[in-house]
Short mmCIF file of C-alpha atoms and ligand atoms in Angstrom, two decimals:
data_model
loop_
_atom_site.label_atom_id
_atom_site.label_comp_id
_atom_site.label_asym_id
_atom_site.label_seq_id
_atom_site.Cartn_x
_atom_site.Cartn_y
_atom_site.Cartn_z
CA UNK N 1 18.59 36.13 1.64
CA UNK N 2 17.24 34.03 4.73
CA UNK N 3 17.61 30.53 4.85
CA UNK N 4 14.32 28.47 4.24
CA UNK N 5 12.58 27.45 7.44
CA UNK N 6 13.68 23.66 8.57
CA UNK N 7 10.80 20.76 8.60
CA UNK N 8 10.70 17.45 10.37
CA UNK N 9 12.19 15.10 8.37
CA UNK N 10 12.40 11.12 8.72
CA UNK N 11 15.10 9.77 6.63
CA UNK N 12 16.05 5.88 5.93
CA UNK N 13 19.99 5.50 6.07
CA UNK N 14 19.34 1.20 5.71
CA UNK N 15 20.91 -1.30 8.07
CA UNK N 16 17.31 -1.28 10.26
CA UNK N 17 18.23 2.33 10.80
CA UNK N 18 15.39 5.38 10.61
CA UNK N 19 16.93 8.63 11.54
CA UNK N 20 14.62 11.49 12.73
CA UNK N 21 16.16 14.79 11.20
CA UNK N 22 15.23 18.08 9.48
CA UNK N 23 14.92 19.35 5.90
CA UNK N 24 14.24 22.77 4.45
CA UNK N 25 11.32 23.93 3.60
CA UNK N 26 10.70 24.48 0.30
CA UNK N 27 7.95 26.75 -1.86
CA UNK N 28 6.07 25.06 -4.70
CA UNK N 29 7.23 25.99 -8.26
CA UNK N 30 4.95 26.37 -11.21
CA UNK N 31 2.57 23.20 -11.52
CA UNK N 32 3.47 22.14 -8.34
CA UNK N 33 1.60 22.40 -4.56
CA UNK N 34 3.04 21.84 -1.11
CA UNK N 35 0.80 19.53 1.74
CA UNK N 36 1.35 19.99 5.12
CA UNK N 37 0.91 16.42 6.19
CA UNK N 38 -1.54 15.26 8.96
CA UNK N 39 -0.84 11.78 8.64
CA UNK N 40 1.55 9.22 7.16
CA UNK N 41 1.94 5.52 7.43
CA UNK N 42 4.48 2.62 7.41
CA UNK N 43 4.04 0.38 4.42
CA UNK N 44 5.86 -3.00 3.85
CA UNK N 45 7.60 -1.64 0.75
CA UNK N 46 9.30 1.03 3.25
CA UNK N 47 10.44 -1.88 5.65
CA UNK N 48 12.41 -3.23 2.11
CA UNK N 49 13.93 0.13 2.39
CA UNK N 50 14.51 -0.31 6.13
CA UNK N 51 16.59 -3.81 5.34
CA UNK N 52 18.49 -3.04 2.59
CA UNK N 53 22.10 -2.36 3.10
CA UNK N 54 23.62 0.98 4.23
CA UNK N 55 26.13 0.93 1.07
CA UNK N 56 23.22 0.08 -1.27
CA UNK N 57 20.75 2.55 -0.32
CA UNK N 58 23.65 5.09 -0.59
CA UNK N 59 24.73 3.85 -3.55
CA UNK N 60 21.53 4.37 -5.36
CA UNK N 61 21.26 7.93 -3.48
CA UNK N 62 17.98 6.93 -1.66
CA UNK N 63 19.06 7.69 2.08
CA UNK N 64 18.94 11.34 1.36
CA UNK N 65 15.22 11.32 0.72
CA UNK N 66 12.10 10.92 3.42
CA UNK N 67 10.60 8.07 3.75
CA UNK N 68 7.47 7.03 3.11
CA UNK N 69 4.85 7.32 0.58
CA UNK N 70 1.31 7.00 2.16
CA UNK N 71 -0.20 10.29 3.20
CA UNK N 72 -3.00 12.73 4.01
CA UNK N 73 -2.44 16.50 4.31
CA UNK N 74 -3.97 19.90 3.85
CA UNK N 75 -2.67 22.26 0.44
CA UNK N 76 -0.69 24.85 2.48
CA UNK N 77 1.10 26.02 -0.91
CA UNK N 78 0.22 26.08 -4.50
CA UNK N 79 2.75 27.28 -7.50
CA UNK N 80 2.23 29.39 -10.35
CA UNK N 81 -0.51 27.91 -12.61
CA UNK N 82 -1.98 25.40 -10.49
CA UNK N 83 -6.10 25.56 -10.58
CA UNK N 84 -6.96 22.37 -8.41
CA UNK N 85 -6.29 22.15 -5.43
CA UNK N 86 -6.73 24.99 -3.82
CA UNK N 87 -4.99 26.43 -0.57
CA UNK N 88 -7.19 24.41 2.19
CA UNK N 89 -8.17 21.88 0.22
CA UNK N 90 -7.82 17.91 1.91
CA UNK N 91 -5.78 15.77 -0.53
CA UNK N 92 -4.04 12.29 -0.39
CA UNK N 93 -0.49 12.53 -2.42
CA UNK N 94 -0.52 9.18 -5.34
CA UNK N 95 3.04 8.70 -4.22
CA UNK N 96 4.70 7.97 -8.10
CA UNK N 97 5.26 10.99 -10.00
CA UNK N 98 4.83 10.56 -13.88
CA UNK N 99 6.24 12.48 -16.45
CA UNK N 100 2.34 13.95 -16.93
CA UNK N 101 2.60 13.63 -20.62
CA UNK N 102 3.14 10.34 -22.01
CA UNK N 103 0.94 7.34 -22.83
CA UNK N 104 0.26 6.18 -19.74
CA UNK N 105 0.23 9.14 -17.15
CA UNK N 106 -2.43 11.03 -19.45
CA UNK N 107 -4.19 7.37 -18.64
CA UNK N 108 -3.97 8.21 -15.02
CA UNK N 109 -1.38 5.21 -15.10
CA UNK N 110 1.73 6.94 -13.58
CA UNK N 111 2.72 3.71 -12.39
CA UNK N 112 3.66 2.48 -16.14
CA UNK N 113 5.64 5.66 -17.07
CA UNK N 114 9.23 5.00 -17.63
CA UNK N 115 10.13 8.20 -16.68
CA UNK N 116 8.50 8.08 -13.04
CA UNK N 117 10.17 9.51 -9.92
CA UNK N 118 8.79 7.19 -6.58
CA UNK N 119 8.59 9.18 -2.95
CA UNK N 120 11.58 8.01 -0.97
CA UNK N 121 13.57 6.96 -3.68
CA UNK N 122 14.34 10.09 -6.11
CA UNK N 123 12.44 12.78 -4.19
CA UNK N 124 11.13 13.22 -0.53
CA UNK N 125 8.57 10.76 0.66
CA UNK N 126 5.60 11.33 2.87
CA UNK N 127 7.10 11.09 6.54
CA UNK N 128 8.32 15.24 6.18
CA UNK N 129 6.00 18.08 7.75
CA UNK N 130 5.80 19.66 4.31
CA UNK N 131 5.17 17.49 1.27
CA UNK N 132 6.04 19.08 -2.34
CA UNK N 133 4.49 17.23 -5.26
CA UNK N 134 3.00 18.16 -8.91
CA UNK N 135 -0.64 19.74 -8.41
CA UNK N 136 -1.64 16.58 -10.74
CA UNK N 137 -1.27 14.08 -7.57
CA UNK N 138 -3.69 15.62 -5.66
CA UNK N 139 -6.64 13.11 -4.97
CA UNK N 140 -9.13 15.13 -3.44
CA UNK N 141 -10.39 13.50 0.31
CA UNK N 142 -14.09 13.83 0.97
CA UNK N 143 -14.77 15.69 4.48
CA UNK N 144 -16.67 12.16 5.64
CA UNK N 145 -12.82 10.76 5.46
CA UNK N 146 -10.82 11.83 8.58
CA UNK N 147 -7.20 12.06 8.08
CA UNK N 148 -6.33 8.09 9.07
CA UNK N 149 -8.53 6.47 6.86
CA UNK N 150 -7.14 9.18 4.15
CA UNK N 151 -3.32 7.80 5.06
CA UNK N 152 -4.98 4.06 4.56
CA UNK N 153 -6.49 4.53 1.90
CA UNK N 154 -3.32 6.08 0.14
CA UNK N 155 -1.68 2.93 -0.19
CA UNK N 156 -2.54 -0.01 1.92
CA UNK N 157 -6.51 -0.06 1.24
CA UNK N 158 -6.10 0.90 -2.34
CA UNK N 159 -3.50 -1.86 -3.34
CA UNK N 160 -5.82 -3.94 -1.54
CA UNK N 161 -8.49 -2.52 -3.70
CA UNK N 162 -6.85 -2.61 -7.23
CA UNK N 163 -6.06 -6.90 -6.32
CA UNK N 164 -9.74 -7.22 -5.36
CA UNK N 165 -11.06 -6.41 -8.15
CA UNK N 166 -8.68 -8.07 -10.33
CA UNK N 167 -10.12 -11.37 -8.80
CA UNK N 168 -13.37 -10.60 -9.47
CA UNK N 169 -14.06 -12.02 -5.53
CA UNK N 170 -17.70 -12.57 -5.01
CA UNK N 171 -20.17 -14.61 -3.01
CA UNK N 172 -19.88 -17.86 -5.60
CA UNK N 173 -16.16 -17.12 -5.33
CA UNK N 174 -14.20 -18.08 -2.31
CA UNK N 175 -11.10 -15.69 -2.29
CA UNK N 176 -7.30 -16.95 -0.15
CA UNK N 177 -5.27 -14.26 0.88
CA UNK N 178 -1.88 -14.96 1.55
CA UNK N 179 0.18 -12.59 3.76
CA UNK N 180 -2.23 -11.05 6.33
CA UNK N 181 -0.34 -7.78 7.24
CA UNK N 182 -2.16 -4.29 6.30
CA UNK N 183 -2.75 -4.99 2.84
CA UNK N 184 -3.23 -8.51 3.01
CA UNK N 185 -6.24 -7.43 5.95
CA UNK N 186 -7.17 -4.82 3.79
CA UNK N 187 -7.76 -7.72 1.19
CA UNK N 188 -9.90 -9.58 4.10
CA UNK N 189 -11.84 -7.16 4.28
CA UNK N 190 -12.87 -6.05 1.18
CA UNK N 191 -13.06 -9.70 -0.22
CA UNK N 192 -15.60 -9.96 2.66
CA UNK N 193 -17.72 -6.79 1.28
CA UNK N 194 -17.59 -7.88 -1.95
CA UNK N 195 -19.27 -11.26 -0.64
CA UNK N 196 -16.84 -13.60 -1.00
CA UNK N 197 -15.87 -16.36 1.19
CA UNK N 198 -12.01 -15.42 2.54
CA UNK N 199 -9.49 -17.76 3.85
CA UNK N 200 -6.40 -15.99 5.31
CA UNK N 201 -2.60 -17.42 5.66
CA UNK N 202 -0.26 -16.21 7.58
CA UNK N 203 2.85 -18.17 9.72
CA UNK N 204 2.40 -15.42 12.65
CA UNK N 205 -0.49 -15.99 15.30
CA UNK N 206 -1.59 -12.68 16.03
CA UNK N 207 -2.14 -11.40 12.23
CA UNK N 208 -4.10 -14.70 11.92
CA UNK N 209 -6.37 -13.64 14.70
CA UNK N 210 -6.56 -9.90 13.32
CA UNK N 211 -7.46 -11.95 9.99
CA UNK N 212 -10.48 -13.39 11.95
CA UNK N 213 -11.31 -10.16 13.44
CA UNK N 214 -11.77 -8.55 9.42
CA UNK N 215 -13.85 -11.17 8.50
CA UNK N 216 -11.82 -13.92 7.38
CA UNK N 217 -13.85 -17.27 8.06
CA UNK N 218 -10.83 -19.06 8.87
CA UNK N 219 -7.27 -18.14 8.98
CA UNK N 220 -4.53 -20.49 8.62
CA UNK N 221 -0.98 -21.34 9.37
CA UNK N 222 1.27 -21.20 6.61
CA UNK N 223 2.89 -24.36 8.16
CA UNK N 224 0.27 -26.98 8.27
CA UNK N 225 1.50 -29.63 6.32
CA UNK N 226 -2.00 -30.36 4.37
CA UNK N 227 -2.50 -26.42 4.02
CA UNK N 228 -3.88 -26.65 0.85
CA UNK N 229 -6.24 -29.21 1.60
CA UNK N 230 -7.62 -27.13 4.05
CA UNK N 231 -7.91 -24.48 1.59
CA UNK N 232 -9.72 -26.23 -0.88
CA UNK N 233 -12.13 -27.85 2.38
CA UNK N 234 -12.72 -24.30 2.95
CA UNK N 235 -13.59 -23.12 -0.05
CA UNK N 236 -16.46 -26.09 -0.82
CA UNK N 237 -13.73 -29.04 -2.14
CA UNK N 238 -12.84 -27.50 -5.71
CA UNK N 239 -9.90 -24.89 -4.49
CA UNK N 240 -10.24 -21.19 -4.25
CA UNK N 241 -11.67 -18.89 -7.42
CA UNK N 242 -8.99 -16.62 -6.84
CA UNK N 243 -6.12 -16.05 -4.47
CA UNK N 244 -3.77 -12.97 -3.45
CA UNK N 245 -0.43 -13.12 -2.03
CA UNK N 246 1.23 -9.73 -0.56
CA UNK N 247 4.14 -11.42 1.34
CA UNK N 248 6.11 -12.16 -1.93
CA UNK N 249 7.69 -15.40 -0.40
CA UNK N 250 8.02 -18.20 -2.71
CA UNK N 251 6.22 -20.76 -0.73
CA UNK N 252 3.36 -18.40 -0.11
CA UNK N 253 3.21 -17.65 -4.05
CA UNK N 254 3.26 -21.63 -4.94
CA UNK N 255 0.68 -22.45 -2.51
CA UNK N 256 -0.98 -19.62 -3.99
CA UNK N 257 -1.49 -20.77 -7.10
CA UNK N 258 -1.96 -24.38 -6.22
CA UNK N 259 -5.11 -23.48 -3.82
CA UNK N 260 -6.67 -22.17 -7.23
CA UNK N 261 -9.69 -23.97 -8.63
CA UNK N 262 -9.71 -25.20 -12.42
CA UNK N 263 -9.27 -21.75 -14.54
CA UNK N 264 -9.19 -19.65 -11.30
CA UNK N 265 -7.17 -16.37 -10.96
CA UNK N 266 -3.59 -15.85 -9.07
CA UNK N 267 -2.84 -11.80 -8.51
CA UNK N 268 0.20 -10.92 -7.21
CA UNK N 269 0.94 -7.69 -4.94
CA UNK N 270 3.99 -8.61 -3.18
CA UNK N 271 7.42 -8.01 -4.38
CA UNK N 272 9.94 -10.92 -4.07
CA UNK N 273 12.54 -11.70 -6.62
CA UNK N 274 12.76 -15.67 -6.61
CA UNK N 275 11.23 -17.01 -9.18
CA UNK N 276 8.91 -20.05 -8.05
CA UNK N 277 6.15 -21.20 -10.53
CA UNK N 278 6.04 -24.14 -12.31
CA UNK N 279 4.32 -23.15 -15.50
CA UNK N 280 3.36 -26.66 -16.91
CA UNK N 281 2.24 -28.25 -13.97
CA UNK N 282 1.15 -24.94 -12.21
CA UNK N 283 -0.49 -22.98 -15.25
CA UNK N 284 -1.04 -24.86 -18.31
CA UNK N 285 -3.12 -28.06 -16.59
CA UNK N 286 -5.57 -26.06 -14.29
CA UNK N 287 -5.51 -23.12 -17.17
CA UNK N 288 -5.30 -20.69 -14.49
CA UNK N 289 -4.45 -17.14 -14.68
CA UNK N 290 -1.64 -15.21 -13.25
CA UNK N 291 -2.04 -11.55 -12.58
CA UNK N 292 0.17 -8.28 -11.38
CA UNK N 293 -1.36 -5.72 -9.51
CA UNK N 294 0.83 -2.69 -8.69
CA UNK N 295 -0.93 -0.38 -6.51
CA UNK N 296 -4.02 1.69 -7.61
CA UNK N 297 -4.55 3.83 -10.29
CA UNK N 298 -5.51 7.69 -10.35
CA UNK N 299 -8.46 7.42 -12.33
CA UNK N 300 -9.28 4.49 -9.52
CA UNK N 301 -9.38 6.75 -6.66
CA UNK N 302 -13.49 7.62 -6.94
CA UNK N 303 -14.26 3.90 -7.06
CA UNK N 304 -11.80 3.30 -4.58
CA UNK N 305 -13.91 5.72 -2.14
CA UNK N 306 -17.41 4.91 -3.15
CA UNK N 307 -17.01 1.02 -2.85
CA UNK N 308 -15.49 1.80 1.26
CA UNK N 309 -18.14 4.33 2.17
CA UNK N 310 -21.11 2.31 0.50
CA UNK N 311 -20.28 -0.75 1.77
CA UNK N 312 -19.45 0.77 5.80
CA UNK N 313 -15.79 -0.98 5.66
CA UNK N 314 -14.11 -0.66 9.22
CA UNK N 315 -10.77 0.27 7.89
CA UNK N 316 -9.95 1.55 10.56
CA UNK N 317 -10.10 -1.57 12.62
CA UNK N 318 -6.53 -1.82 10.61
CA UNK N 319 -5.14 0.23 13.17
CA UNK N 320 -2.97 -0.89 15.77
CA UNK N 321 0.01 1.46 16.91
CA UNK N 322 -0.23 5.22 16.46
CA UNK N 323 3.24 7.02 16.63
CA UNK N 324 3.98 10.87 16.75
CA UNK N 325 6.93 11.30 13.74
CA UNK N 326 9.77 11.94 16.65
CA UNK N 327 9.27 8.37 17.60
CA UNK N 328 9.65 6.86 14.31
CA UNK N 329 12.59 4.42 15.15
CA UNK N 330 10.24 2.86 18.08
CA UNK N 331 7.71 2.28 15.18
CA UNK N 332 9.67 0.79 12.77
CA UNK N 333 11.71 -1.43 15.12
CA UNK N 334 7.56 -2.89 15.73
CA UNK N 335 6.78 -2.28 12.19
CA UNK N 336 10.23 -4.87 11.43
CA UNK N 337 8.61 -7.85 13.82
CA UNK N 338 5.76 -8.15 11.40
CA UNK N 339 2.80 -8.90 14.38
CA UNK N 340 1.67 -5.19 14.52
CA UNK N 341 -1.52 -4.21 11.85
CA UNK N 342 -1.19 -0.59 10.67
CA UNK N 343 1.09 2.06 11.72
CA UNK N 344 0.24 5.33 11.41
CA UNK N 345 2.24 8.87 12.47
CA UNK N 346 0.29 11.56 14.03
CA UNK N 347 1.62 14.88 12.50
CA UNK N 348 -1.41 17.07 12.81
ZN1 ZN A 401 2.38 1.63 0.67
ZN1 ZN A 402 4.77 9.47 -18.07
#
C-alpha cells in the first residue's frame, strides 16, 4: 500500500519556536469531512502556545499537533454517512470538538463538554493544508463572505461577538474595552455598531491608534495614573455600563471592574491565571456583575453573521500582515511584539 500524500504542516514545538513541516494526508472516516483550508489566522491563545516551555508543551503531547484553530476552507472530503456538507461546500471549522452527544454539545455548547478535544492541543489545528474534523463543525460560510472575513470571523470576531452581547452595549451604555489587539478591536467595533459609546485601553501606541481607527472615541494608555477617571469622564461621569478585558492581565482586569458604573457588567475573555478581584470592595458595594465569555457558540454562528452583514462592519479593516504558511515563523515572531492587528495565512 502507498504511503498517504504529505500536507503542509505548521507545528508549535514552544520556546518562541514555530516549525514549518509536513503531515500526511489523511481520508475522512465515517461522520467525519476533510477542508482544504484557504485561510487561517494567528490568535492570542496560539501565542500562549508559542511561550510556553519546550518541556511543557511536550509533556502534555501538544507539539505534535498543528497549530492554530481559526479557519476557512472548502469540503474536499466527506466520510461515510455525512449529509451536510457537501463536497464544495464553504465552511468555517468551530475549532473544539465535543463528544456530539452529551448535555451540552446537543446544545450546540461544545465548549462545556468535558469530553472535548481543542485544535492544536489533542488533534491537528487549522494551520495544515488539509483539515479533518467531525461533519458536525461545519458552519456553513455565505458566498457574500470571502475567505478572510470567514478566518475572522472563526474566532477573533465571534469571541468578540459572544462578549458583546453579554454586555448588553448600547447607545445609553458606554462600553471600555481593555486589551485592543484583534479581539479586543473586534470588540471596538461591534460595541460601536451596536451604538454604544467605546473607550479603548491599551499600554502600546499603535493598537491605540488602530482602536481610534474602529471607532473607539478615545483610546487610552493603560498607564495614566488617573485612568479611570478618564474613563468614567468619558463615559458621562458615572463609569462605564459594561467593560471587556481580553488581555487577561491583572491590572487590566481591576481597572476593569473599577471603571464599571453602579450595577454595571464586567465580562471576561482573556485568560490569565492571577487572581485579582477584590470581591467586597470590588463586587458587593457597586453590585456589579462579573461575567465569562468563552468564545462563541454553534447555535451563535447565524446571529453572528446577520448582525456583521446588516450592520456593514469593516472587519476587515482588522487586517494588517498577510503571510503565505511557509513564512509562518516571520509572522509569529510579529504576531509575539503585540503592535500588529490581525494575521492571516494565505493558503488558497
Ligand atoms: Zn482564536
Ligand atoms: Zn459533549
Amino acid at each position: 500500500m502507498a504511503a498517504p500524500p504529505q500536507m503542509t504542516c505548521v507545528r508549535c514545538p514552544g520556546d518562541l519556536r514555530v516549525e514549518v513541516g509536513s503531515a500526511a494526508v489523511d481520508e475522512p472516516g465515517p461522520g467525519e469531512m476533510r477542508v482544504r483550508t484557504m485561510m487561517s489566522a494567528i490568535c492570542g491563545s496560539d501565542l500562549h502556545h508559542y511561550r510556553t516551555p519546550a518541556a511543557t508543551r511536550d509533556a502534555n503531547g501538544f507539539s505534535q499537533w498543528a497549530l492554530g484553530h481559526e479557519n476557512t476552507g472548502i469540503v474536499d472530503a466527506v466520510g461515510p454517512g455525512v449529509g451536510y456538507p457537501a463536497v464544495g461546500d464553504r465552511v468555517v471549522v468551530y475549532g473544539i470538538v465535543g463528544c456530539g452527544h452529551c448535555v451540552h454539545c446537543r446544545r450546540g455548547e461544545d465548549v462545556f463538554c468535558a469530553d472535548a478535544e481543542h485544535f492544536s492541543r489533542h488533534r491537528h489545528g487549522t494551520n495544515i493544508a488539509y483539515l479533518l474534523a467531525p461533519a458536525r463543525n461545519a458552519l456553513p460560510l455565505p458566498d457574500d463572505f470571502d475567505w478572510e472575513i470567514g478566518a475572522l470571523l472563526s474566532c477573533n470576531v465571534g469571541t468578540a461577538y459572544g462578549a458583546l452581547r453579554k454586555t448588553k452595549a448600547s447607545g445609553d451604555r458606554p462600553l471600555a474595552v481593555f486589551g485592543l489587539g484583534p479581539v479586543g478591536l473586534a470588540c471596538v467595533m461591534l460595541g460601536r455598531a451596536r451604538g454604544a459609546t467605546v473607550i479603548g485601553v491599551d499600554p502600546v501606541a499603535e493598537r491605540r491608534a488602530l482602536a481610534l481607527e474602529c471607532g473607539a472615541q478615545v483610546a487610552l494608555d493603560s498607564s495614566d495614573h488617573d485612568l479611570i477617571g478618564r474613563i468614567v469622564e468619558a463615559a458621562g461621569g458615572e463609569g462605564v455600563a459594561a467593560s471587556i478585558d481580553t488581555s487577561g492581565h491583572p491590572a487590566a482586569r481591576a481597572a476593569a471592574v473599577d471603571a464599571l458604573r453602579i450595577q454595571g457588567t464586567y465580562v471576561e475573555v482573556g485568560v490569565g491565571h492571577d487572581p485579582t478581584i477584590a470581591p467586597s470592595q470590588q463586587i458587593i458595594f457597586g453590585e456589579v456583575t462579573l461575567r465569562g465569555s468563552w468564545l462563541y457558540k454553534r447555535h451563535e454562528w447565524e446571529g453572528l453573521l446577520d448582525f456583521v452583514r446588516r450592520r456593514r462592519i469593516p472587519i476587515k479593516s482588522l487586517i494588517t500582515h498577510r503571510f503565505r504558511p511557509e513564512d509562518a515563523v516571520e509572522a509569529f515572531e510579529l504576531a509575539d511584539g503585540a503592535t500588529a492587528g490581525k494575521i492571516l495565512f494565505d493558503w488558497s
